[in-house]
Short mmCIF file of C-alpha atoms and ligand atoms in Angstrom, two decimals:
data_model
loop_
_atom_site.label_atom_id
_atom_site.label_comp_id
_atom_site.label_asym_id
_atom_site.label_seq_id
_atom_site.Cartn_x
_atom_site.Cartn_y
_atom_site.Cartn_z
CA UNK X 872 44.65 -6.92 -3.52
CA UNK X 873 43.39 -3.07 -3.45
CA UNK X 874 45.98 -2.56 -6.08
CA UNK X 875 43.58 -2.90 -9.14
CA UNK X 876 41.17 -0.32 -7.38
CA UNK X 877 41.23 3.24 -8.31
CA UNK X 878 38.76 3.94 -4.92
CA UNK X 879 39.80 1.45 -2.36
CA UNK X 880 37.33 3.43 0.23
CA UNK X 881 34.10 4.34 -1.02
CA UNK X 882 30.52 4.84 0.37
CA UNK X 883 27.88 4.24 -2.25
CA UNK X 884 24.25 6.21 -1.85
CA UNK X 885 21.37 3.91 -3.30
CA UNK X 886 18.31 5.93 -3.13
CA UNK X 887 15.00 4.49 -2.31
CA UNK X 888 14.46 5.14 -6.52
CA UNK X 889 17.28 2.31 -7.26
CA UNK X 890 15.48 -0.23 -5.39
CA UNK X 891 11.59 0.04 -7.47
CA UNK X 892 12.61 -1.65 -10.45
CA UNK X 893 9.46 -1.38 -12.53
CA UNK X 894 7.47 -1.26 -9.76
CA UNK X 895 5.74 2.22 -8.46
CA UNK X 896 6.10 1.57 -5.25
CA UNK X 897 8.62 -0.59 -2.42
CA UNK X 898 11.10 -2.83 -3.28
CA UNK X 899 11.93 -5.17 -6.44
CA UNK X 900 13.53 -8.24 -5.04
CA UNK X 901 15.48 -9.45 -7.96
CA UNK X 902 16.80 -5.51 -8.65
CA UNK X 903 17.83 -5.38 -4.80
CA UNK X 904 19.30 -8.97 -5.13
CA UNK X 905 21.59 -7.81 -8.08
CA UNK X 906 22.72 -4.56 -6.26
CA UNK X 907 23.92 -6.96 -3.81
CA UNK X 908 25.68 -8.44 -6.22
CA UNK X 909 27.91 -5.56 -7.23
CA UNK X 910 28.66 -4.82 -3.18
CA UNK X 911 30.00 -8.36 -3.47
CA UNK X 912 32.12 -7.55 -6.33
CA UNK X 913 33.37 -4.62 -5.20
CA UNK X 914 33.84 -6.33 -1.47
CA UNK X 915 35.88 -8.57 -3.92
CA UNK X 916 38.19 -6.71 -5.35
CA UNK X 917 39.20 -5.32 -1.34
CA UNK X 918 37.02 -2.35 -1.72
CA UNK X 919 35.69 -0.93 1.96
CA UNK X 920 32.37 -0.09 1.17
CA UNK X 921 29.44 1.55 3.42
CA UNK X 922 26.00 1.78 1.97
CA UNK X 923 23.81 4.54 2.93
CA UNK X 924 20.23 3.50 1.93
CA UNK X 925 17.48 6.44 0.85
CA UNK X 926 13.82 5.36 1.79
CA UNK X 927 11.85 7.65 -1.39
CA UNK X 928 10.62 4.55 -2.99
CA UNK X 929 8.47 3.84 0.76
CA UNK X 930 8.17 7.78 1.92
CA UNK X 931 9.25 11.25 1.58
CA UNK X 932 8.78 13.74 4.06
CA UNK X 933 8.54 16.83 1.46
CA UNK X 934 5.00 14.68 0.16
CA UNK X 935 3.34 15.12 3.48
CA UNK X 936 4.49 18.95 3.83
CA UNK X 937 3.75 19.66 0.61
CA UNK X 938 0.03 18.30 1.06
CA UNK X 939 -0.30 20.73 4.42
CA UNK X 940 1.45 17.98 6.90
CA UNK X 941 3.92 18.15 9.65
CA UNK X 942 7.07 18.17 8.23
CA UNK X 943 8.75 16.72 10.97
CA UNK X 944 6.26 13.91 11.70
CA UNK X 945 6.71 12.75 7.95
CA UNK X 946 10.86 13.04 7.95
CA UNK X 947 10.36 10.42 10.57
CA UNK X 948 8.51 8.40 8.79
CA UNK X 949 11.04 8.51 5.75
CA UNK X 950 13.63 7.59 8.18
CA UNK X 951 11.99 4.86 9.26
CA UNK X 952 11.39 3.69 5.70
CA UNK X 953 14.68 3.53 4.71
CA UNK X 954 15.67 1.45 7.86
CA UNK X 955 13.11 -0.98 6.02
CA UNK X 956 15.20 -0.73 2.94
CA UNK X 957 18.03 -1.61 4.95
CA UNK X 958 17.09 -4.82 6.00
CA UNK X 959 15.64 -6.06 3.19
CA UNK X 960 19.44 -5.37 1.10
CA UNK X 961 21.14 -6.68 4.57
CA UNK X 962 19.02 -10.00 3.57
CA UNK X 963 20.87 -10.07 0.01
CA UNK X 964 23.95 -9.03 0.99
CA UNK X 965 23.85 -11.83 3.90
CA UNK X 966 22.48 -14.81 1.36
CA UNK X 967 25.72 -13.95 -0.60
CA UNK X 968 27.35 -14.98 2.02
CA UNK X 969 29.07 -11.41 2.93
CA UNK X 970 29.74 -9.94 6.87
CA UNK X 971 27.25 -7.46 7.00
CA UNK X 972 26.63 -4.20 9.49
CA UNK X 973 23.25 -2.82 9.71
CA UNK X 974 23.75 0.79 11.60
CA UNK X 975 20.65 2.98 11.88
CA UNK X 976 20.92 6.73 13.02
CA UNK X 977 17.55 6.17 14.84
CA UNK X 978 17.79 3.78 17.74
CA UNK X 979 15.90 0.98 17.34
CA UNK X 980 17.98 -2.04 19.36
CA UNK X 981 15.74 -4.97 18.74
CA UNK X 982 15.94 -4.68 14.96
CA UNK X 983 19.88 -2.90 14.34
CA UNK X 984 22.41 -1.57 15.69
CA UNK X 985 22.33 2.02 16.70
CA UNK X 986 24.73 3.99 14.25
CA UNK X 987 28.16 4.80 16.73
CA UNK X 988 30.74 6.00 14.24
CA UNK X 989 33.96 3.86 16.44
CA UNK X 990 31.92 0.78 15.77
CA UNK X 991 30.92 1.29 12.24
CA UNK X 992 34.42 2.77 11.12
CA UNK X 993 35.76 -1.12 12.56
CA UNK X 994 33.39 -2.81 10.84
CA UNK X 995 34.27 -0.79 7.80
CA UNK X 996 38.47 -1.17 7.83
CA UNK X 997 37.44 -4.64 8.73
CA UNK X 998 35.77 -5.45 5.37
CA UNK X 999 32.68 -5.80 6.71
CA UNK X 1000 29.49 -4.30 4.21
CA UNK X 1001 28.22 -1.61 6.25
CA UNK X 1002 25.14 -0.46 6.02
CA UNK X 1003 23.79 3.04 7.12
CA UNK X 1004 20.03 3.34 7.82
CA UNK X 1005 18.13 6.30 9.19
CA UNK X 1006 19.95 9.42 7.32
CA UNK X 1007 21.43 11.74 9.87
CA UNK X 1008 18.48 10.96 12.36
CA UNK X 1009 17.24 14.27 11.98
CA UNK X 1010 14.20 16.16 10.04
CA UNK X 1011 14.79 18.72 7.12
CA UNK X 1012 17.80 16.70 5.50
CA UNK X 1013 17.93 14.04 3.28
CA UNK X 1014 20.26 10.67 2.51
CA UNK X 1015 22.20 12.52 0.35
CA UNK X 1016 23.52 14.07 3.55
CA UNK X 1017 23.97 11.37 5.89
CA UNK X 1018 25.81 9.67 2.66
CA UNK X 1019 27.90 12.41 2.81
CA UNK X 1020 28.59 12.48 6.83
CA UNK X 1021 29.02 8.89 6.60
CA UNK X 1022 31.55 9.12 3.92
CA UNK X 1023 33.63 11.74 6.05
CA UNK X 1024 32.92 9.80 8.91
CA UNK X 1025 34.40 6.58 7.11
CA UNK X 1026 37.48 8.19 5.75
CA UNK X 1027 35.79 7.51 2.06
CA UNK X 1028 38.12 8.30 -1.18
CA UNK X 1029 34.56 8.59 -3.21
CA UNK X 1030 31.57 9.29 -2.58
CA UNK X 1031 28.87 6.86 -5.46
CA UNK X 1032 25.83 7.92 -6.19
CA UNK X 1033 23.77 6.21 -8.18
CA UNK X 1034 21.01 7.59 -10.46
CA UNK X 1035 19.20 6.71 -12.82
CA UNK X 1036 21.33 7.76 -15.36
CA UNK X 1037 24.93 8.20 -16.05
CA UNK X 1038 26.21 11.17 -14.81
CA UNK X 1039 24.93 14.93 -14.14
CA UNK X 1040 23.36 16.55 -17.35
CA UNK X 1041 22.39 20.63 -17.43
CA UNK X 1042 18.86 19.41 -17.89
CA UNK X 1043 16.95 16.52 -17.43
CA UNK X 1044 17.48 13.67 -20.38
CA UNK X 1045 14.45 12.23 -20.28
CA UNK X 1046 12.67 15.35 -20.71
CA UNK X 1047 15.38 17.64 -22.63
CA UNK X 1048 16.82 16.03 -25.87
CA UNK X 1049 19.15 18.86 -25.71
CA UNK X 1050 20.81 17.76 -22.06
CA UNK X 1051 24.13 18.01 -22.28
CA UNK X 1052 26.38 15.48 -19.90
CA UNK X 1053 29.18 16.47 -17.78
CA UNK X 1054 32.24 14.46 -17.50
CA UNK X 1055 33.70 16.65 -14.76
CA UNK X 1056 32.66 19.38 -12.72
CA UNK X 1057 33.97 21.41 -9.84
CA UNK X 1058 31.70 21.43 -6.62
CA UNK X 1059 31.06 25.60 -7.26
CA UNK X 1060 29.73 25.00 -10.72
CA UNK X 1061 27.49 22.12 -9.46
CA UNK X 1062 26.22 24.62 -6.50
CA UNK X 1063 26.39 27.98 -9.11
CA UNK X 1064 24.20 25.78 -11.70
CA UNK X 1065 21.83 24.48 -9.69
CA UNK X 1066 22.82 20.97 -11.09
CA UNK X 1067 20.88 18.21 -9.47
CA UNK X 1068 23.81 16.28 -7.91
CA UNK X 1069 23.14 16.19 -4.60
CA UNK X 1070 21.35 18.25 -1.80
CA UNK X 1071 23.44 21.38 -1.59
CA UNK X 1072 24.40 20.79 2.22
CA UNK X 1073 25.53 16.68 0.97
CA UNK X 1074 27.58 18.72 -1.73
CA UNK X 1075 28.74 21.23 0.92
CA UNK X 1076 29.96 18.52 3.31
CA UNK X 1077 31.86 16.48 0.60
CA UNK X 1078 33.20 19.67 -0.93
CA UNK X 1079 34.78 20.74 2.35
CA UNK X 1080 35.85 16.98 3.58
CA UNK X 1081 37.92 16.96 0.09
CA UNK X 1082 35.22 14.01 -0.69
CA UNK X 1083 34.48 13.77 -4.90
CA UNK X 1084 30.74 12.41 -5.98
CA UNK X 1085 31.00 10.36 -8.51
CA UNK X 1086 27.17 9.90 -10.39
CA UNK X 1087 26.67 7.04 -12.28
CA UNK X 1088 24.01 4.58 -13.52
CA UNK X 1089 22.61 1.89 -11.29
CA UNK X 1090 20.39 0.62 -13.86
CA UNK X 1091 23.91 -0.13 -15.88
CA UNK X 1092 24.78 -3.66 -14.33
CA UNK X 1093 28.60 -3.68 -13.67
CA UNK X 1094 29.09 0.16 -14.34
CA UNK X 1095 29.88 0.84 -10.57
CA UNK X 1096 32.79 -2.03 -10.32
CA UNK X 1097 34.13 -0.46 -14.09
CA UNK X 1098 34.59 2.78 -12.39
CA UNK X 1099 35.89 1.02 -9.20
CA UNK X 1100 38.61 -0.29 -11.47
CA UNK X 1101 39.41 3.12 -13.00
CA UNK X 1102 36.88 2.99 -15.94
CA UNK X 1103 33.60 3.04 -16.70
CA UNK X 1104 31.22 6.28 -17.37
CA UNK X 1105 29.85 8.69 -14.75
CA UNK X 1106 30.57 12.68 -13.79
CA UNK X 1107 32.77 13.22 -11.18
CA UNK X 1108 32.59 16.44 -9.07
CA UNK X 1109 35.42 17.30 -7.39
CA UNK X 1110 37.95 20.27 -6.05
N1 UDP V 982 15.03 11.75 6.15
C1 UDP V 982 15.22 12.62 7.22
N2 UDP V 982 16.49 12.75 7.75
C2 UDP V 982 17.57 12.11 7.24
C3 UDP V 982 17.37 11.25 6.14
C4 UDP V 982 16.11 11.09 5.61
O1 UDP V 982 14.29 13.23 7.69
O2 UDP V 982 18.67 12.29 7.76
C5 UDP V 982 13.66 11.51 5.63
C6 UDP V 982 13.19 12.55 4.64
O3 UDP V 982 11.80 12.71 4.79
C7 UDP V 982 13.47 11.87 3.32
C8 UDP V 982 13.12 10.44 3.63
O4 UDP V 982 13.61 10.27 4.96
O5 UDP V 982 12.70 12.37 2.27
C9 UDP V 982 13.70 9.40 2.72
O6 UDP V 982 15.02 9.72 2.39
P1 UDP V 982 15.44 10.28 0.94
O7 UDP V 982 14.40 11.23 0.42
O8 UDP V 982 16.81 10.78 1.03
O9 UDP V 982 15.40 8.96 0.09
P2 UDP V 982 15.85 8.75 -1.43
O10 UDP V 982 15.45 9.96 -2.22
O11 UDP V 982 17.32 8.58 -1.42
O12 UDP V 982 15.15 7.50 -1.83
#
């Protein structure tokens, strides 16, 4: 089945961002709904797929440092917002009718299960649509790195992130008209240029685990199962 694949193990990072829609703030149900719907396609086509969900669209922990906070106090509230993101895309994955996983990094045993790596890497060879709640579990890091641990941790052939727009650019399109977009970079020009792929320690981790990112557009519907198959557009970083 995993024949027509190009990435037949992938972990897919939706930030916080991917999950607004239009709104400012929290989570658009029919744009979560439809992100389900391309896990079930790719689920379809025999893709293992984990899901690490980002929590920015609820809380950042960077907002309350910046504005004199503790630092640590709001990381841990930005870990517990994306464990609310979690649930609510758990609910669409479920109504589609797919197994589903819900591992968070920070215990919390009434609500999910606490993030073991034996457990989750069954649940993952098994098909199941894991997802991966809480980051790392730890202050000063983002998603971007527990998407990155978890995609070691998994065994993932690609690491997805999805932006906003469709791949990495040397500036930023909506503000540059002279952006250029990268089809391919290596992970030492993406840390040299200060591209904004990832955190540096995400890029660091997947660089060293032999991981590629892969950025591409989540507002694209369909672009993540093109590039699945081999196609579609995004920037891949790699070697
Ligand atoms: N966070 C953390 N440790 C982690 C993952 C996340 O402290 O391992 C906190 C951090 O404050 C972060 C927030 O949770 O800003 C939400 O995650 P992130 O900013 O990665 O969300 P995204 O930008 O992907 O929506």
């Amino acid at each position: 089945m995993t024949a027509r694949v190009r990435y037949e193990r992938v972990l897919l990072k939706l930030s916080g961002e991917a999950l607004l829609g239009d709104k400012p703030f929290g989570i658009d149900d029919a744009v979560i709904d439809r992100l389900a719907g391309e896990v079930e396609a790719a689920v379809g086509l025999g893709v293992k797929i984990g899901v690490v969900i980002g929590g920015g669209n609820i809380f950042r922990g960077m907002t309350i440092a910046a504005n004199g906070g503790n630092r640590v106090a709001g990381d841990q509230m930005g870990m517990l917002a994306t464990v609310m993101n979690a649930i609510a895309f758990e609910q669409k994955l479920a109504a589609r009718g797919l197994r589903t996983r819900l591992f968070s990094a920070v215990p919390m045993p009434t609500i999910c299960e606490t993030f073991n790596q034996r457990s989750a890497q069954a649940a993952y060879d098994a098909g199941d649509a894991v997802l991966f709640a809480g980051g790392i579990g730890n202050p000063f890091v983002t998603t971007d790195t527990g998407a990155a641990m978890r995609a070691a941790e998994m065994g993932a052939a690609g690491l997805f992130k999805a932006t906003m727009v469709d791949g990495v650019y040397s500036a930023d399109p909506k503000l540059d008209p002279n952006a250029t977009r990268f089809e391919r970079l290596s992970f030492d020009e993406a840390i040299g240029k200060g591209l904004k792929v990832m955190d540096i320690a995400a890029m660091a981790l997947a660089r060293d685990n032999g991981i590629p990112i892969i950025v591409f557009s989540i507002k694209e519907p369909g672009a993540f199962i093109d590039i699945l198959k081999g196609g579609g557009r995004a920037t891949v970083v790699a070697g």
